[in-house]
Short mmCIF file of C-alpha atoms in Angstrom, two decimals:
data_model
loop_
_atom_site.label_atom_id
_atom_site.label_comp_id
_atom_site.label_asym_id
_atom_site.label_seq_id
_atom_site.Cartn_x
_atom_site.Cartn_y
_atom_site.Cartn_z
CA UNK A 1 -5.80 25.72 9.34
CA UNK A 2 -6.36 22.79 7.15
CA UNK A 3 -8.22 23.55 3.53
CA UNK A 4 -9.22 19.91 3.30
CA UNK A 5 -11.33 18.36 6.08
CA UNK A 6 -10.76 14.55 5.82
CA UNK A 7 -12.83 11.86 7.53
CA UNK A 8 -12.80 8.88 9.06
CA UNK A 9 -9.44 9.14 10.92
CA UNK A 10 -9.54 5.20 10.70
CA UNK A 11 -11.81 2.26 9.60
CA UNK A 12 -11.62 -1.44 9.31
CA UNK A 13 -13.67 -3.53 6.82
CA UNK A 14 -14.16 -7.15 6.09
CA UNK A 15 -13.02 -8.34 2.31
CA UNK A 16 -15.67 -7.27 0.04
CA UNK A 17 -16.81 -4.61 2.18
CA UNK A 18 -17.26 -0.92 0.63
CA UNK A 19 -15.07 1.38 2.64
CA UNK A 20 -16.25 5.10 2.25
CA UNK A 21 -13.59 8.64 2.73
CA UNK A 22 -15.42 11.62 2.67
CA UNK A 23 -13.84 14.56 2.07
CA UNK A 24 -14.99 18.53 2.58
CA UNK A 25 -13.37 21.48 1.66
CA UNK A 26 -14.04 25.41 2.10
CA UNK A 27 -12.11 27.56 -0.57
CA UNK A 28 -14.30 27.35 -4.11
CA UNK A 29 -11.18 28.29 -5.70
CA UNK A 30 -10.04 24.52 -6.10
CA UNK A 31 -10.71 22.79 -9.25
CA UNK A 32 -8.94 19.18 -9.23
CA UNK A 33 -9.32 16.77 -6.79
CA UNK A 34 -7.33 13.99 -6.65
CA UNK A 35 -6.53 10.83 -3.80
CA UNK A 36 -3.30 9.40 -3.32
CA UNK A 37 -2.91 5.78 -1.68
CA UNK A 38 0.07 5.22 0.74
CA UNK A 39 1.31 1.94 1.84
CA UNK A 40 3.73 1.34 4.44
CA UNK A 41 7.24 2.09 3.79
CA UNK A 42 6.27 3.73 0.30
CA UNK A 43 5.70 7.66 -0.97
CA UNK A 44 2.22 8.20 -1.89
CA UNK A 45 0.92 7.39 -5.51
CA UNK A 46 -2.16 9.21 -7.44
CA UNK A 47 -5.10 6.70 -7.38
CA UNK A 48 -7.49 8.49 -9.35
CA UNK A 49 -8.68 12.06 -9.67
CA UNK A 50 -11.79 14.28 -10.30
CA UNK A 51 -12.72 17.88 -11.60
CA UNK A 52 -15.97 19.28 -10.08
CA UNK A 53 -17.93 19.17 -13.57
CA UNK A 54 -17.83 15.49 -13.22
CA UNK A 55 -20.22 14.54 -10.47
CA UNK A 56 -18.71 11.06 -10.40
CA UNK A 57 -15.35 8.55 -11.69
CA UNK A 58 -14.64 5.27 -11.53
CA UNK A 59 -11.15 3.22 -11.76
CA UNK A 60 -11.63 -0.25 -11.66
CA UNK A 61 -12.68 -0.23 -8.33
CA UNK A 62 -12.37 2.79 -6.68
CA UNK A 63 -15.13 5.50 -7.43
CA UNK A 64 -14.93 9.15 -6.35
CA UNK A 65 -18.26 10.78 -5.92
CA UNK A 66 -18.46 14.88 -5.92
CA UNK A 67 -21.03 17.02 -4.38
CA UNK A 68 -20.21 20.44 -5.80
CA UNK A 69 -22.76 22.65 -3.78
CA UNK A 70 -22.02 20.88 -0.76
CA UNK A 71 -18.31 20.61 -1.27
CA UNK A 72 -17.67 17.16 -0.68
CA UNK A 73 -16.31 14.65 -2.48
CA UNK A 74 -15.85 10.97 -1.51
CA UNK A 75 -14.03 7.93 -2.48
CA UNK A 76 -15.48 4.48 -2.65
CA UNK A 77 -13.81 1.30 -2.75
CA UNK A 78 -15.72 -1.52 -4.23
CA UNK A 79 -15.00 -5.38 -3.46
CA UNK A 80 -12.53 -4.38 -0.95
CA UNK A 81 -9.22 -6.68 -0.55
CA UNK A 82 -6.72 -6.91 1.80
CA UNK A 83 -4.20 -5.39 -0.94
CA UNK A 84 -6.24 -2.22 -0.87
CA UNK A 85 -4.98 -1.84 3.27
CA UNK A 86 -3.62 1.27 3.21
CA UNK A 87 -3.69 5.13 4.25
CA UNK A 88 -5.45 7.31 2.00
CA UNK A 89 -5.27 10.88 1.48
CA UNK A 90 -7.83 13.33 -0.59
CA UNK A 91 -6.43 16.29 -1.94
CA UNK A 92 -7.39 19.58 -3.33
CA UNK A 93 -5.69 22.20 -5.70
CA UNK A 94 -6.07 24.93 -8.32
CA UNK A 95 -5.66 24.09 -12.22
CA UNK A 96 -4.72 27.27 -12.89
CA UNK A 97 -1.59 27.48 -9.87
CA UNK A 98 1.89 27.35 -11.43
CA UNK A 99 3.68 25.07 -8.62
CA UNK A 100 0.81 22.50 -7.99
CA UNK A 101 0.18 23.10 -4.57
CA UNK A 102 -1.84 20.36 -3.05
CA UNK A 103 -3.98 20.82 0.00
CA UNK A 104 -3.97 16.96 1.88
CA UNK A 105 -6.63 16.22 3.98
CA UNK A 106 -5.53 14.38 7.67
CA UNK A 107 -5.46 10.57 6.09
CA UNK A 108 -7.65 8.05 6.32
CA UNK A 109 -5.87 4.62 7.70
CA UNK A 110 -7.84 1.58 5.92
CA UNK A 111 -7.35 -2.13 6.88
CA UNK A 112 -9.35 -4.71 4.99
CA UNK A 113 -9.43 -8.24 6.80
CA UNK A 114 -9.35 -11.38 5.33
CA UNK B 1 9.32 0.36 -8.90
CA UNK B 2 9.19 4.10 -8.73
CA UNK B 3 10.06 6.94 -11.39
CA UNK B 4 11.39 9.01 -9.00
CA UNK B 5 14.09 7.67 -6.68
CA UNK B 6 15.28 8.44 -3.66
CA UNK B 7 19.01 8.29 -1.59
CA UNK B 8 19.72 7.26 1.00
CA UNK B 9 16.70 5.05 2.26
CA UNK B 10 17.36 6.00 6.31
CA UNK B 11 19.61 8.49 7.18
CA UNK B 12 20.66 8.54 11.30
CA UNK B 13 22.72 11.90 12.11
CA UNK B 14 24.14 13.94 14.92
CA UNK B 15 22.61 17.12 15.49
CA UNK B 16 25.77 18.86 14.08
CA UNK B 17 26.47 16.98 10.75
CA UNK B 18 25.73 17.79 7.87
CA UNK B 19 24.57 15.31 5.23
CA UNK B 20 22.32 15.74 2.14
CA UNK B 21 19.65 14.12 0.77
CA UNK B 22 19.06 13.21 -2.99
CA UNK B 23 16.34 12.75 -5.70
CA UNK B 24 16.45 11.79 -8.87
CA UNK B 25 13.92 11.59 -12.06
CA UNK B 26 14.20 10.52 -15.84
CA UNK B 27 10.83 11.30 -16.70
CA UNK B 28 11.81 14.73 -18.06
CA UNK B 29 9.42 16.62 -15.52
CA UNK B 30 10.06 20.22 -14.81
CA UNK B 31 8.84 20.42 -11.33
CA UNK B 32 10.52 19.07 -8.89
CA UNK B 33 9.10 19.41 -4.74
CA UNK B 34 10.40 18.50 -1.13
CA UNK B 35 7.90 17.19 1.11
CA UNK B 36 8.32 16.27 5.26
CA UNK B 37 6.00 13.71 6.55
CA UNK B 38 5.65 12.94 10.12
CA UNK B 39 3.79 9.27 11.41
CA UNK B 40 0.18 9.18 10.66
CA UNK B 41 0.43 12.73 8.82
CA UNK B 42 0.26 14.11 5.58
CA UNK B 43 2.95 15.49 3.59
CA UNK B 44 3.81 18.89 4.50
CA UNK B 45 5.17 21.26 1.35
CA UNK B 46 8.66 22.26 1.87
CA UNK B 47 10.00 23.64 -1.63
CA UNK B 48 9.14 23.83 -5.25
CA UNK B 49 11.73 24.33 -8.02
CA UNK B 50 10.40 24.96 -11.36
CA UNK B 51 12.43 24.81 -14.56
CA UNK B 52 15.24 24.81 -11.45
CA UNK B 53 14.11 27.92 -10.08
CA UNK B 54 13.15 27.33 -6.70
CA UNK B 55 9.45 28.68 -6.57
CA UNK B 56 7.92 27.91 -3.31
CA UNK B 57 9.73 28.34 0.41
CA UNK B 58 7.16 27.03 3.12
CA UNK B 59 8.73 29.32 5.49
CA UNK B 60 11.15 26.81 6.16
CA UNK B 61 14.18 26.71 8.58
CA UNK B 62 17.43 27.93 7.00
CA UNK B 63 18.96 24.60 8.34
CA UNK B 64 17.03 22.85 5.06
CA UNK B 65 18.84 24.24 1.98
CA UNK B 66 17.42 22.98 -1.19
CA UNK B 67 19.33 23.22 -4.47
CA UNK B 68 18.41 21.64 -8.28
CA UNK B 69 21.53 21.42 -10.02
CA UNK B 70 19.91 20.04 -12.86
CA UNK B 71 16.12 18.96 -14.95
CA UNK B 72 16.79 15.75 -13.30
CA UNK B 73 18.34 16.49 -9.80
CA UNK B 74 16.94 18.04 -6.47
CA UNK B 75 18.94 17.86 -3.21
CA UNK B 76 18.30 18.78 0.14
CA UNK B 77 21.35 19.72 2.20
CA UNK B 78 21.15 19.84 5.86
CA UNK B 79 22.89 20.94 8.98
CA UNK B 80 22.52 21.14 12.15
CA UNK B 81 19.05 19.80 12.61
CA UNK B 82 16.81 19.45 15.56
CA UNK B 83 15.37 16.07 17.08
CA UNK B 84 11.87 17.21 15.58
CA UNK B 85 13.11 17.58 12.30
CA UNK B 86 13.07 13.50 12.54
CA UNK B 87 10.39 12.68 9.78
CA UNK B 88 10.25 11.16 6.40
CA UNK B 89 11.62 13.05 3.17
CA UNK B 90 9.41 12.83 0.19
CA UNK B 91 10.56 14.09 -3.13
CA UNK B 92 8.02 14.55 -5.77
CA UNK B 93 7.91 15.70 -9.44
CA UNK B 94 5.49 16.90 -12.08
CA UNK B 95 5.66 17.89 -15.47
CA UNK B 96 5.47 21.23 -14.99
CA UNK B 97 3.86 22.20 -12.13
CA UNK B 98 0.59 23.02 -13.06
CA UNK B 99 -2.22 22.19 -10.18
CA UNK B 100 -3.87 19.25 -12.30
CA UNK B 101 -1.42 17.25 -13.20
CA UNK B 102 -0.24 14.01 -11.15
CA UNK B 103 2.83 14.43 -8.97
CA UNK B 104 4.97 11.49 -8.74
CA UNK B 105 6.39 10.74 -5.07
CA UNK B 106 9.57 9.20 -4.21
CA UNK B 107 9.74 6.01 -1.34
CA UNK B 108 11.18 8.81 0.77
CA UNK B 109 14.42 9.74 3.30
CA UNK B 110 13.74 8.18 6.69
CA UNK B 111 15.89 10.61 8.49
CA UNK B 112 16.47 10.32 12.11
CA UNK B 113 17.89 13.34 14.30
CA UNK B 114 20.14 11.83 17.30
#
């Protein structure tokens, strides 16, 4: 049963474009949320991360937006470039758990043409 | 290049060796995790060691056998593996394990079962 319901599957956007992840979960218990970008060939690496009594972050140009009531949170990328082409995961976990466990969401496969 | 490294790169092996696969960190973190990623999937938790205790079992197969001989070290020995235990090996470490802080993944273990 997967904690973190991750969506789209897939998308393709033009350079510039704004590619959008959404992200829901179920169990209120989780407190940090953070993405990890993978590229081909590479582990994942931490991209930026939120706590839900910030309703939004930005790094340069990726912005996560969070919807505590709803229980969504999203991740934006602004200017998109073909560097950014890449899978994406959002995750979810408690502060307070020992070992770190991290709930992935399914992946989101982004490609950004030229 | 990463903080946490990763040997060997690809691994190809009979069903009946045994080989073992090794990670490495210098950035004095005291959690160290194995993680199995199939194609177009998410990590999947395997273990947890904390302060070289081993923490977290995801109900794994005794034919994974984890050890952390030191801060710095995690292995994962295995034998007599199954075709589906083909995948990609992440390794991944924290400070200390607590849920918000970042973990830092390894470029991974292609293994392939023959």
């Amino acid at each position: 049963q997967q904690q973190v319901k991750q969506s789209p599957q897939s998308l393709i956007v033009q350079k510039g474009g704004i590619p959008i992840i959404n992200c829901a979960y179920e169990n209120t218990a989780f407190d940090y949320f953070p993405w990890y970008q993978q590229f081909p060939g590479k582990g994942p690496a931490l991209l930026i991360a939120i706590r839900p009594d910030v309703s939004e972050k930005k790094e340069g140009r990726f912005t996560i937006s969070f919807n505590k009531s709803a229980k969504q949170f999203s991740l934006h990328i602004m200017d998109s470039q073909p560097g950014d082409s890449a899978t994406y995961f959002c995750a979810a976990s408690i502060r307070g758990d020992s070992w770190g466990k991290l709930q992935f969401g399914a992946g989101t496969q982004v490609v950004v043409t030229p | 290049d990463t903080e946490v490294t990763q040997t060997p790169k690809h691994l190809v092996m009979g069903m009946t060796n045994k080989k073992s696969l090794k990670c490495e960190q210098h950035m004095g973190h005291r959690a160290m995790y194995w993680y199995k990623q199939k194609a177009k999937k998410p990590p999947e938790l395997m273990f947890v060691y904390s302060y070289e205790k081993l923490s977290i079992n995801e109900s794994v197969p005794s034919r994974f056998s984890p050890e952390c001989p030191n801060s710095s070290l995690l292995n994962l020995h295995l034998h007599a593996l199954q075709p589906e235990d083909s995948a990609l090996y992440l390794c991944a470490s924290s400070q200390d394990g607590q849920g918000d802080q970042p973990q830092h993944f390894g470029d991974g273990t292609r293994l392939s079962i023959l």
